[in-house]
mmCIF file of C-alpha atoms in Angstrom:
data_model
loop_
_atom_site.group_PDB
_atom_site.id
_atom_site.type_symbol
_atom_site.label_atom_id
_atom_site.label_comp_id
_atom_site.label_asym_id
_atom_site.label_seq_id
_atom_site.Cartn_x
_atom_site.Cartn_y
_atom_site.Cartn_z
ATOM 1 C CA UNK A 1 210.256 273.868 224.729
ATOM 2 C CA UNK A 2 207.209 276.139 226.106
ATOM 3 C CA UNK A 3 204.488 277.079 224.246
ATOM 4 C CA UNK A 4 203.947 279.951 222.593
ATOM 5 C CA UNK A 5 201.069 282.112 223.982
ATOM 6 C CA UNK A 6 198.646 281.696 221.128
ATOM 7 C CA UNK A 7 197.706 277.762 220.268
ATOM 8 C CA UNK A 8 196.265 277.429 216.796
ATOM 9 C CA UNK A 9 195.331 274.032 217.259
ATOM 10 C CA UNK A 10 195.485 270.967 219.543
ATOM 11 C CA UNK A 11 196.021 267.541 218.543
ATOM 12 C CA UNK A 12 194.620 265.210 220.755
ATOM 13 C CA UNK A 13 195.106 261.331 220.451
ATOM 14 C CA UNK A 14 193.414 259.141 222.993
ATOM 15 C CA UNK A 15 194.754 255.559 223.332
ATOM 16 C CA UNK A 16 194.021 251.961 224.678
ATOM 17 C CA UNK A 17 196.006 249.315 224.868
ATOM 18 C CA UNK A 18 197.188 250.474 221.298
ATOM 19 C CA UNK A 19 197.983 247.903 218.534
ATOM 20 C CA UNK A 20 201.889 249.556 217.520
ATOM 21 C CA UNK A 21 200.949 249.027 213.765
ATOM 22 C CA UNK A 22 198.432 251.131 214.546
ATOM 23 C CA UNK A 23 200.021 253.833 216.782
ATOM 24 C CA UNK A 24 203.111 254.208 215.185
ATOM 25 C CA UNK A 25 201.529 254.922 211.965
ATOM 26 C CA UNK A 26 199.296 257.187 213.575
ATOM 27 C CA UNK A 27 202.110 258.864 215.289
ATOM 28 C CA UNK A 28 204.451 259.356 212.246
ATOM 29 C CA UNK A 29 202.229 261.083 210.047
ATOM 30 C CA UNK A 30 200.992 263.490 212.850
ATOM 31 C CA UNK A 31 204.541 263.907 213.081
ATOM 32 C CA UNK A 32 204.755 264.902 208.798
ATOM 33 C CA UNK A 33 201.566 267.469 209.264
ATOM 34 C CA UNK A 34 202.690 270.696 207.166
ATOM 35 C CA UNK A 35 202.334 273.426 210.325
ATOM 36 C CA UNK A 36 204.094 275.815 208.593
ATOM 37 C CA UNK A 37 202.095 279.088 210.325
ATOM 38 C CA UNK A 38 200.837 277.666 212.768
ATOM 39 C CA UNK A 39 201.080 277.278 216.396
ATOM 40 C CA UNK A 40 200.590 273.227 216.820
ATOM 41 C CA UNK A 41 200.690 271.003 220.450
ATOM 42 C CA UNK A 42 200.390 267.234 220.161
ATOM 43 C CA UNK A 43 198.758 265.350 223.883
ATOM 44 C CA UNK A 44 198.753 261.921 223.715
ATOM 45 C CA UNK A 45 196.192 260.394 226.522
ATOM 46 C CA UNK A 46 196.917 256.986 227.699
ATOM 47 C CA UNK A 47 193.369 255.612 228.728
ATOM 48 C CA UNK A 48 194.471 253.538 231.662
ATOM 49 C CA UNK A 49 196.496 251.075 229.415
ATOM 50 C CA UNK A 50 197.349 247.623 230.384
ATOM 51 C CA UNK A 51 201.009 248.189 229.767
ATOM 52 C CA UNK A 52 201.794 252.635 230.663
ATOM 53 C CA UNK A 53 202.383 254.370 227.036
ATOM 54 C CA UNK A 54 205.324 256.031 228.534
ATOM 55 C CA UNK A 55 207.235 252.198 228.795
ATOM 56 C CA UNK A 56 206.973 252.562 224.610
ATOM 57 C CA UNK A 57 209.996 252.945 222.748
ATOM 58 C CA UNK A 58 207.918 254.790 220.074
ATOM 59 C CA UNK A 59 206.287 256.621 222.082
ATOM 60 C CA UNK A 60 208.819 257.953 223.419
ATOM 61 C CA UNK A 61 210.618 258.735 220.277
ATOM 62 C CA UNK A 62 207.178 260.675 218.841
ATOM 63 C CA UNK A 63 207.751 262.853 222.055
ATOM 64 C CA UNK A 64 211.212 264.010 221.992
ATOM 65 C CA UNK A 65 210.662 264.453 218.097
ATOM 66 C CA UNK A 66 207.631 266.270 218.078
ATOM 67 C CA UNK A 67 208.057 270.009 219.498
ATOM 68 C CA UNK A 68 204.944 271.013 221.778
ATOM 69 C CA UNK A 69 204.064 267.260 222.743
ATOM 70 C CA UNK A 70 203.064 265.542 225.901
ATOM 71 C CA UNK A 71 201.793 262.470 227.326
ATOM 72 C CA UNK A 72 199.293 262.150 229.959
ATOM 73 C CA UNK A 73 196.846 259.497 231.293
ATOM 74 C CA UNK A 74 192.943 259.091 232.405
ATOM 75 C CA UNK A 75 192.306 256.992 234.452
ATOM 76 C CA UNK A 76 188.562 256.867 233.965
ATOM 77 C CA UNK A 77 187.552 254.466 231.321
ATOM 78 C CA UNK A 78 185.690 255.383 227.833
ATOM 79 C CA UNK A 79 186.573 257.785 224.891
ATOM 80 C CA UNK A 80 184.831 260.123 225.857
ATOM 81 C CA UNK A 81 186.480 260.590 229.396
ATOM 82 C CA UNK A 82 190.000 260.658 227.578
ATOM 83 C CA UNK A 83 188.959 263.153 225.519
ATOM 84 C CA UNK A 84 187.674 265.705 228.017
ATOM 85 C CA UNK A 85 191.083 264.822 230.063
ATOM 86 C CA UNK A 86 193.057 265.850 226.587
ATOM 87 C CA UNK A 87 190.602 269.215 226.488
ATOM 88 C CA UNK A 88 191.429 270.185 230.162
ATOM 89 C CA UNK A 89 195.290 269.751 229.323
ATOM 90 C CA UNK A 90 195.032 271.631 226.206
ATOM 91 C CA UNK A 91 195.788 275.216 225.158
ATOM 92 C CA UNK A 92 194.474 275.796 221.847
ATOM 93 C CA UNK A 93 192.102 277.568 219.744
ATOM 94 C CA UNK A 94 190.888 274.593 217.863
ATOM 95 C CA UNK A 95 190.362 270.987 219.209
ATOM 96 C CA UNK A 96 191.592 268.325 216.726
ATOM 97 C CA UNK A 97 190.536 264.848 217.346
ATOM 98 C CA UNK A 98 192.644 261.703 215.841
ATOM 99 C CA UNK A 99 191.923 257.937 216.888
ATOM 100 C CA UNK A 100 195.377 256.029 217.400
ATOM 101 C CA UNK A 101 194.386 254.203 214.410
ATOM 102 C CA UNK A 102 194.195 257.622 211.874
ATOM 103 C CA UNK A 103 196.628 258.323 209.480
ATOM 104 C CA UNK A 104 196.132 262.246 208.444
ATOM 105 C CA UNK A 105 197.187 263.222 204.977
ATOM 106 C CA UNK A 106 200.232 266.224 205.956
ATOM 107 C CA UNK A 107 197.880 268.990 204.446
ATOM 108 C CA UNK A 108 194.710 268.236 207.369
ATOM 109 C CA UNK A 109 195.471 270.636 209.655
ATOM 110 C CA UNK A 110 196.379 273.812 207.009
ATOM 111 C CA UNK A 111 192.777 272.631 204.752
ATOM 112 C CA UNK A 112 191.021 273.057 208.319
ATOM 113 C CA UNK A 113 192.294 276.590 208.659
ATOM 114 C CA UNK A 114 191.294 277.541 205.419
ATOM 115 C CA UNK A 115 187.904 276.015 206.329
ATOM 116 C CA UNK A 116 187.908 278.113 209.631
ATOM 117 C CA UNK A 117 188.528 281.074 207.616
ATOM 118 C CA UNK A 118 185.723 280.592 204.952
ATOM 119 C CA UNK A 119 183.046 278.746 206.475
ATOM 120 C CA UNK A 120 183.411 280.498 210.107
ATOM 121 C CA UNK A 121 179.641 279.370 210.919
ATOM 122 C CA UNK A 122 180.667 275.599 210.689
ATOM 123 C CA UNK A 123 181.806 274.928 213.796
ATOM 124 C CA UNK A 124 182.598 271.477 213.500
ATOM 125 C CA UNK A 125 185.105 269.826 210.531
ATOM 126 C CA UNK A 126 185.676 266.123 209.503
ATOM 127 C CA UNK A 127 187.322 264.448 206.221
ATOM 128 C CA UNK A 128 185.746 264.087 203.416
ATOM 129 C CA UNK A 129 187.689 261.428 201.834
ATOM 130 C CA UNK A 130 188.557 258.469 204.552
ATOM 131 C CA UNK A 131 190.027 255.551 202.615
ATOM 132 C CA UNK A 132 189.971 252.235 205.102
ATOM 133 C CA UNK A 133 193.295 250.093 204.557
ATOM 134 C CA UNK A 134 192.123 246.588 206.139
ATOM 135 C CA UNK A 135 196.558 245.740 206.776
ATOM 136 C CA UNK A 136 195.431 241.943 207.342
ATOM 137 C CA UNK A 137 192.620 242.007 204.432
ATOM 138 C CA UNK A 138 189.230 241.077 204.525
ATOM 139 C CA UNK A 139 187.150 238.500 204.031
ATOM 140 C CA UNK A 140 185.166 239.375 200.614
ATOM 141 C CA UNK A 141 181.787 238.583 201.957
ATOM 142 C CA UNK A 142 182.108 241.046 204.003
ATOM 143 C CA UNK A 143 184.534 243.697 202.417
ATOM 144 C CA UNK A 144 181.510 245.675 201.120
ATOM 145 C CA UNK A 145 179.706 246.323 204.718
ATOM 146 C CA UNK A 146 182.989 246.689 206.655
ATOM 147 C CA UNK A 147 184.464 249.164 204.880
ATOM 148 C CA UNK A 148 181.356 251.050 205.081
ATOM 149 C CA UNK A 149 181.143 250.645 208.665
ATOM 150 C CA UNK A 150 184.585 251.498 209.141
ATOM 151 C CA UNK A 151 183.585 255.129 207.967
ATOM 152 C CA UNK A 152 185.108 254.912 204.043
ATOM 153 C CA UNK A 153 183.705 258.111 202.118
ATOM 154 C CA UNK A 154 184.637 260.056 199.415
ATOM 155 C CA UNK A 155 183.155 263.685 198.702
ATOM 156 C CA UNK A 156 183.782 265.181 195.872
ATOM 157 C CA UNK A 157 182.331 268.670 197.292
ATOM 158 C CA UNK A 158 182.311 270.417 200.154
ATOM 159 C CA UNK A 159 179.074 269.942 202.364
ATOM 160 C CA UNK A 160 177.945 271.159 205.550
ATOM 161 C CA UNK A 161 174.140 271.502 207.455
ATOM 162 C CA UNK A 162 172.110 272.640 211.061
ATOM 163 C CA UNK A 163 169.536 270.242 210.509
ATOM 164 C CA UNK A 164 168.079 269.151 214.173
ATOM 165 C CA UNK A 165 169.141 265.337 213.380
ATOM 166 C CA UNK A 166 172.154 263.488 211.767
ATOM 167 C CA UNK A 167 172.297 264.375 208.091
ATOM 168 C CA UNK A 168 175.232 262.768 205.584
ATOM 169 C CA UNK A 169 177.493 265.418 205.287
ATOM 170 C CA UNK A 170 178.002 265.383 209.377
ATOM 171 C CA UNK A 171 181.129 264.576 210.615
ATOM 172 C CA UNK A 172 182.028 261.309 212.321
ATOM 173 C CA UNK A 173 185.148 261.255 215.074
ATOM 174 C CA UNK A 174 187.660 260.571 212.834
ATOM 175 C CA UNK A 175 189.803 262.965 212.323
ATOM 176 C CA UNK A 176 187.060 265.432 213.918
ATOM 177 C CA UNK A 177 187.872 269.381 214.478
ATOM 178 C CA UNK A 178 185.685 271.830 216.352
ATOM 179 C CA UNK A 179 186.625 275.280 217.774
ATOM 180 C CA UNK A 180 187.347 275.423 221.915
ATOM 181 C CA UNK A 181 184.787 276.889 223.135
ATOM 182 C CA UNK A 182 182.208 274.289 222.002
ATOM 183 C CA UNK A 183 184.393 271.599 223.394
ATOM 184 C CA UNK A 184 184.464 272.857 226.742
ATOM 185 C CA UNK A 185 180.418 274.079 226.829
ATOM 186 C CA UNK A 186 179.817 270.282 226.184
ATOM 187 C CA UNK A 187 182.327 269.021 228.747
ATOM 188 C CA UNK A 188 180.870 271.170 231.034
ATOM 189 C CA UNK A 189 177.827 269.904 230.853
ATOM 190 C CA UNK A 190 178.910 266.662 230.703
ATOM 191 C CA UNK A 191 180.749 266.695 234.114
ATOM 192 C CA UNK A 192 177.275 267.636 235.219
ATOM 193 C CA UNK A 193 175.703 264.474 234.096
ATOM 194 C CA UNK A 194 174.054 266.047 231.379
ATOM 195 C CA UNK A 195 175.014 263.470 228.944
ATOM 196 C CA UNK A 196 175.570 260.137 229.725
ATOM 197 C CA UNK A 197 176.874 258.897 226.317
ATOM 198 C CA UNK A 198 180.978 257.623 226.811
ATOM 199 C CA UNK A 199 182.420 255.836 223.945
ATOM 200 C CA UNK A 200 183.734 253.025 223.336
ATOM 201 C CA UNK A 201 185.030 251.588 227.030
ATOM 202 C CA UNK A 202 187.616 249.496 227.512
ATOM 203 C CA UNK A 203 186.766 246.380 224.869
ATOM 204 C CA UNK A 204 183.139 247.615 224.491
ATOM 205 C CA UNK A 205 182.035 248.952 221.201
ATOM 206 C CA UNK A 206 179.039 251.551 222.309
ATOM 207 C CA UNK A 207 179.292 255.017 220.801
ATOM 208 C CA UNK A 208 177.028 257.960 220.806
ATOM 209 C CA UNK A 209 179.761 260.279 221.961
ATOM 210 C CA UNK A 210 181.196 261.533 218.418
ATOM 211 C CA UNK A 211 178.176 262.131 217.226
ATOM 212 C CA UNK A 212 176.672 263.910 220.465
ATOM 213 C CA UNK A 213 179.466 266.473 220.381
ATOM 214 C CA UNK A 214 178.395 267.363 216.735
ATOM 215 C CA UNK A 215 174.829 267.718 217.378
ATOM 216 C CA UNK A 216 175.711 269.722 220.373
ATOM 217 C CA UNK A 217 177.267 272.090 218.098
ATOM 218 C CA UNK A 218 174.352 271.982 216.035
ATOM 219 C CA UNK A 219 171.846 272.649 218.929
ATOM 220 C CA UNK A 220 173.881 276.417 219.495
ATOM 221 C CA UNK A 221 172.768 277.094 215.997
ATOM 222 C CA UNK A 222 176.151 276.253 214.188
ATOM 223 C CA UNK A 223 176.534 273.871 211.371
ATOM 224 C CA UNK A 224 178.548 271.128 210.835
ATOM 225 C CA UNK A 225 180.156 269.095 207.485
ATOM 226 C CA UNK A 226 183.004 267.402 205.879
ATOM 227 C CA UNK A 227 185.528 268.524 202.759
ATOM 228 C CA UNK A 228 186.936 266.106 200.283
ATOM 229 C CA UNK A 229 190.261 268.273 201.006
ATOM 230 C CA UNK A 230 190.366 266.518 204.393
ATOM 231 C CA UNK A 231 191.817 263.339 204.297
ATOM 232 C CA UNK A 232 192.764 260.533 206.100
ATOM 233 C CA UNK A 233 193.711 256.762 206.071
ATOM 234 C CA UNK A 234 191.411 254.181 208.797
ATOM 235 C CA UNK A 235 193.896 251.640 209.316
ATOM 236 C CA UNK A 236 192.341 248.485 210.553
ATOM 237 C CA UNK A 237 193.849 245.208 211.462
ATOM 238 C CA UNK A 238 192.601 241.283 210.725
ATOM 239 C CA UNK A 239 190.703 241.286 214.327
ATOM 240 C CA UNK A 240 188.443 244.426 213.480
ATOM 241 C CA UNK A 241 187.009 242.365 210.315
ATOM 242 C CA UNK A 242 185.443 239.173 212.097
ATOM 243 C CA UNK A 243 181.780 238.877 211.723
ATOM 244 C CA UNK A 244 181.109 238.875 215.623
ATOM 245 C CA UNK A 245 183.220 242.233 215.733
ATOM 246 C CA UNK A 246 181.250 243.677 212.926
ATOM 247 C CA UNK A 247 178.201 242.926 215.086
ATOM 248 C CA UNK A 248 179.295 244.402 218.255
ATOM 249 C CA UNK A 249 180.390 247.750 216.143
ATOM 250 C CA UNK A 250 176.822 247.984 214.579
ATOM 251 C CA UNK A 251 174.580 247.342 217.200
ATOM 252 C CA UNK A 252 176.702 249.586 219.269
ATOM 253 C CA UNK A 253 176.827 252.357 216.958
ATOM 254 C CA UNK A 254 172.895 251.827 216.401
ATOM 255 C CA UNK A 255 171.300 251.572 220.194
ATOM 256 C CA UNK A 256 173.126 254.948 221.043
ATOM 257 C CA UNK A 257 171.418 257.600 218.393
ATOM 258 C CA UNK A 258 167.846 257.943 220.317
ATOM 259 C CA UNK A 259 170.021 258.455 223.765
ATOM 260 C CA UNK A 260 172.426 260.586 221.921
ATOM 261 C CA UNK A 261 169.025 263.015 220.111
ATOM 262 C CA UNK A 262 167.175 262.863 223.126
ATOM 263 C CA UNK A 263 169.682 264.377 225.734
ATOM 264 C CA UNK A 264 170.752 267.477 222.864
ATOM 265 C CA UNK A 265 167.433 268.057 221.762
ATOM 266 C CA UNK A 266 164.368 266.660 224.514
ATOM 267 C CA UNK A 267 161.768 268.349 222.652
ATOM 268 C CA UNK A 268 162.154 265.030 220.418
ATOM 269 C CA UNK A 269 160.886 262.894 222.809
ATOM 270 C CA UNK A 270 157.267 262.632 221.090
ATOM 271 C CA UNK A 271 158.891 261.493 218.214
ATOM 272 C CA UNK A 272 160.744 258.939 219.553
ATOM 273 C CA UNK A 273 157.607 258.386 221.691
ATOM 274 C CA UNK A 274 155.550 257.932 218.488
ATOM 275 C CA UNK A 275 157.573 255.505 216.736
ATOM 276 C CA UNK A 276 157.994 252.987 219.623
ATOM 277 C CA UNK A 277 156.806 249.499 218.886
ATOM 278 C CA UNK A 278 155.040 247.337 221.258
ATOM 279 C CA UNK A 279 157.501 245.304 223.217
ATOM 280 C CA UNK A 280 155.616 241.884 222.046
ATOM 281 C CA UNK A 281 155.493 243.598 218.137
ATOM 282 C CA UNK A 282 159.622 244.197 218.500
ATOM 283 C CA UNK A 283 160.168 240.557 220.394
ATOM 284 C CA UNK A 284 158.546 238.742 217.704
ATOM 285 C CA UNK A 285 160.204 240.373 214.965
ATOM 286 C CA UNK A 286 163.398 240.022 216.166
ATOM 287 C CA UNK A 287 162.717 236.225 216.731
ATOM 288 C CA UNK A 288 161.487 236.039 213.630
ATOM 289 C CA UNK A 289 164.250 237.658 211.819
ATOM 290 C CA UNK A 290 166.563 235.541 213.926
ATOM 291 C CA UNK A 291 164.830 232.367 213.006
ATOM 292 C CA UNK A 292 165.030 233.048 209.260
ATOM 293 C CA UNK A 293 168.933 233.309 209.522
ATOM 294 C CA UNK A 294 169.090 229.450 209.765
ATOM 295 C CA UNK A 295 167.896 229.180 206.281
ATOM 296 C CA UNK A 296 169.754 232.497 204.842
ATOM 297 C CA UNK A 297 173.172 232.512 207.233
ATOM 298 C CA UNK A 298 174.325 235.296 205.199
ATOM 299 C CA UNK A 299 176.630 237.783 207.172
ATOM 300 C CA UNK A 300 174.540 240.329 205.677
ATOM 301 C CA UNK A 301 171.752 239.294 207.165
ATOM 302 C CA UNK A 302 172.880 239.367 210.920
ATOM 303 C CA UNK A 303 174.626 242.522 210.626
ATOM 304 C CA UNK A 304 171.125 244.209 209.542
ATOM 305 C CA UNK A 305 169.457 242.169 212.540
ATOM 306 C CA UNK A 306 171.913 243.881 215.070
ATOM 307 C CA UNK A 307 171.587 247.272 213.403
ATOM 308 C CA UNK A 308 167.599 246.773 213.920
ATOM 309 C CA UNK A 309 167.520 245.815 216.909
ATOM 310 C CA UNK A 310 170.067 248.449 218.096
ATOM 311 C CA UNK A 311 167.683 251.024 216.384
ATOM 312 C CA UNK A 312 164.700 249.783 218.310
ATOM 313 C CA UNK A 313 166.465 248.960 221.448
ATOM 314 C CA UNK A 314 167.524 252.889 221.517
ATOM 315 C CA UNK A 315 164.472 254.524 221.579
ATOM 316 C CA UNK A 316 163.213 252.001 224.695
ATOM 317 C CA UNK A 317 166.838 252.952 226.148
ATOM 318 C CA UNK A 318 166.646 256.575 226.130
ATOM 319 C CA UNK A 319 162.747 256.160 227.453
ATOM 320 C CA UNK A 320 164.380 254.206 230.549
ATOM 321 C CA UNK A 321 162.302 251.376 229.602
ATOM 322 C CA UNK A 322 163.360 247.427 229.736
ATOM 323 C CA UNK A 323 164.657 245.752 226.478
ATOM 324 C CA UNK A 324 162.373 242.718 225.978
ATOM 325 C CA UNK A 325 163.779 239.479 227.230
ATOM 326 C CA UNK A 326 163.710 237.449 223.897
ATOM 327 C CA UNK A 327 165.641 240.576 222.156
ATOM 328 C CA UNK A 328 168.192 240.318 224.653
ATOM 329 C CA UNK A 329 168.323 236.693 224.342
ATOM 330 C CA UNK A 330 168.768 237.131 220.409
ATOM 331 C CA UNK A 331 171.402 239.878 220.881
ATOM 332 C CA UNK A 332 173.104 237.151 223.035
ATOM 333 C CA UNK A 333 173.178 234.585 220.536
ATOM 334 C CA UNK A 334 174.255 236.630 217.672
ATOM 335 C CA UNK A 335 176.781 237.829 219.806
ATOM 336 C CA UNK A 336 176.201 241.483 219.380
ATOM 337 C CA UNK A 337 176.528 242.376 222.997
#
């Protein structure tokens, strides 16, 4: 079936080696979305999977069920690159982002276009209410931080901002909308090496690009928030929940904010100047703080030592200067990198 001429939104899913508990569920309830309305297309982007998406038996079902849906590939590795692949290939007004492990309540897409129609300054949209569903549980010494890190939240009021840096009521990826024309201004200036931020890669956990794309907005003098209206389900399996994976997801989400500020906004480059420590200040504390986690071996504890040093380590990253030696060594052992 062709599309119509006017696209209302675009649903874009990008996908890696997917995890079919994950997918499926994913797939399904994109599948239950109430578009009554609206004009909707659906592109699936296959990230250079092991095993094609198109050899699914799911998959394939989602795609001959779902009118206005296609399946295409990247080949270049990292979020971000799928993303921009599933912009070029897209048609509508509105961009809607949806990891393959989001489960959208049906009402997401008509709350956003009440939220385009009231709030037309906010350019860019996220849920409000994200409840994480750990499908393997979770160990209960750690319940508390993962399900914070895995993006939980619950708004009970719409909330929305400009400010010049990352403020609460900002939206994260999941479930992320933003008008077109934003979308392709950034990828634009992405392709010309403006920003250098891509995602998670393959089975590395850096980010920076979520949160670049909403400060980007920000930086053309639009605002950006969440609504508890929107709202959607985190599904994450046993794997996600290990300590050393919870390490890896913090100090990646941490060492990308100074890279992320600096290349939206460079006039913030004497800030981030000014609040550099001396790399023998930052090596000893680290060791320090490392040492002191043989007599408190607390999760807790090494999941705020990543998150540190990932702070720290960003601002000597986006100054193109040299992590210390001992920090790396520490990141090593903890196993954050």
């Amino acid at each position: 079936m062709s599309l119509p001429n006017a696209v209302d939104y675009s649903i874009i899913i990008c996908t890696y080696n997917p995890d079919r508990r994950l997918l499926e569920r994913c797939l399904n309830a994109v599948s239950l979305l109430d578009t009554a309305g609206l004009v909707m297309e659906v592109i699936l982007v296959d990230n250079n999977s092991s095993s094609a998406l198109y050899t699914l038996d799911y998959v394939q079902f989602f795609l001959n069920a779902v009118p206005h849906s296609k399946l295409i590939v990247a080949r270049e590795q990292g979020l971000s690159y799928a993303r921009i692949a599933g912009i070029e290939a897209s048609v509508g007004k509105y961009i809607l982002f949806f990891d393959d492990d989001n489960e959208p309540d049906p009402e997401y897409v008509q709350v956003q276009k009440r939220l385009h129609a009231h709030y037309p300054h906010v350019a860019a949209w996220g849920p409000g209410n994200v409840n994480v569903d750990f499908i393997e549980g979770v160990d209960d010494k750690l319940a508390a931080y993962a399900t914070e890190a895995f993006q939980d939240r619950h708004e009970v009021q719409i909330g929305y901002s400009n400010q010049r840096t990352w403020q609460g009521c900002y939206p994260f990826g999941t479930g992320l909308c933003i008008k077109r024309e934003y979308f392709e201004s950034y990828a634009l200036l992405a392709a010309k090496g403006k920003f250098s931020l891509s995602d998670r890669k393959g089975n590395q956990l850096s980010s920076g690009g979520d949160v670049q794309m909403v400060l980007y907005c920000i930086s053309t003098g639009a605002a950006a928030g969440v609504a508890p209206e929107l709202k959607l389900t985190h599904i994450i399996p046993g794997k996600r929940t290990k300590i050393d994976y919870l390490k890896k997801l913090t100090y990646g989400t941490s060492v990308c904010y100074s890279t992320c500020l600096l290349e939206i906004f460079p006039d913030h480059l004497a800030t981030i100047k000014s609040q550099m420590i001396s790399e023998r200040k930052f090596a000893f504390k680290v060791l320090k703080k490392y040492l002191m986690l043989f007599f408190d071996p607390r999760p807790k504890k090494a999941l705020k030592l990543a998150a540190y040093i990932g702070a720290v380590a960003g601002d000597y990253i986006a100054l193109n200067k040299p992590v210390p030696s001992g920090v790396l060594w520490v990141l090593k052992r903890l196993k954050a990198i």
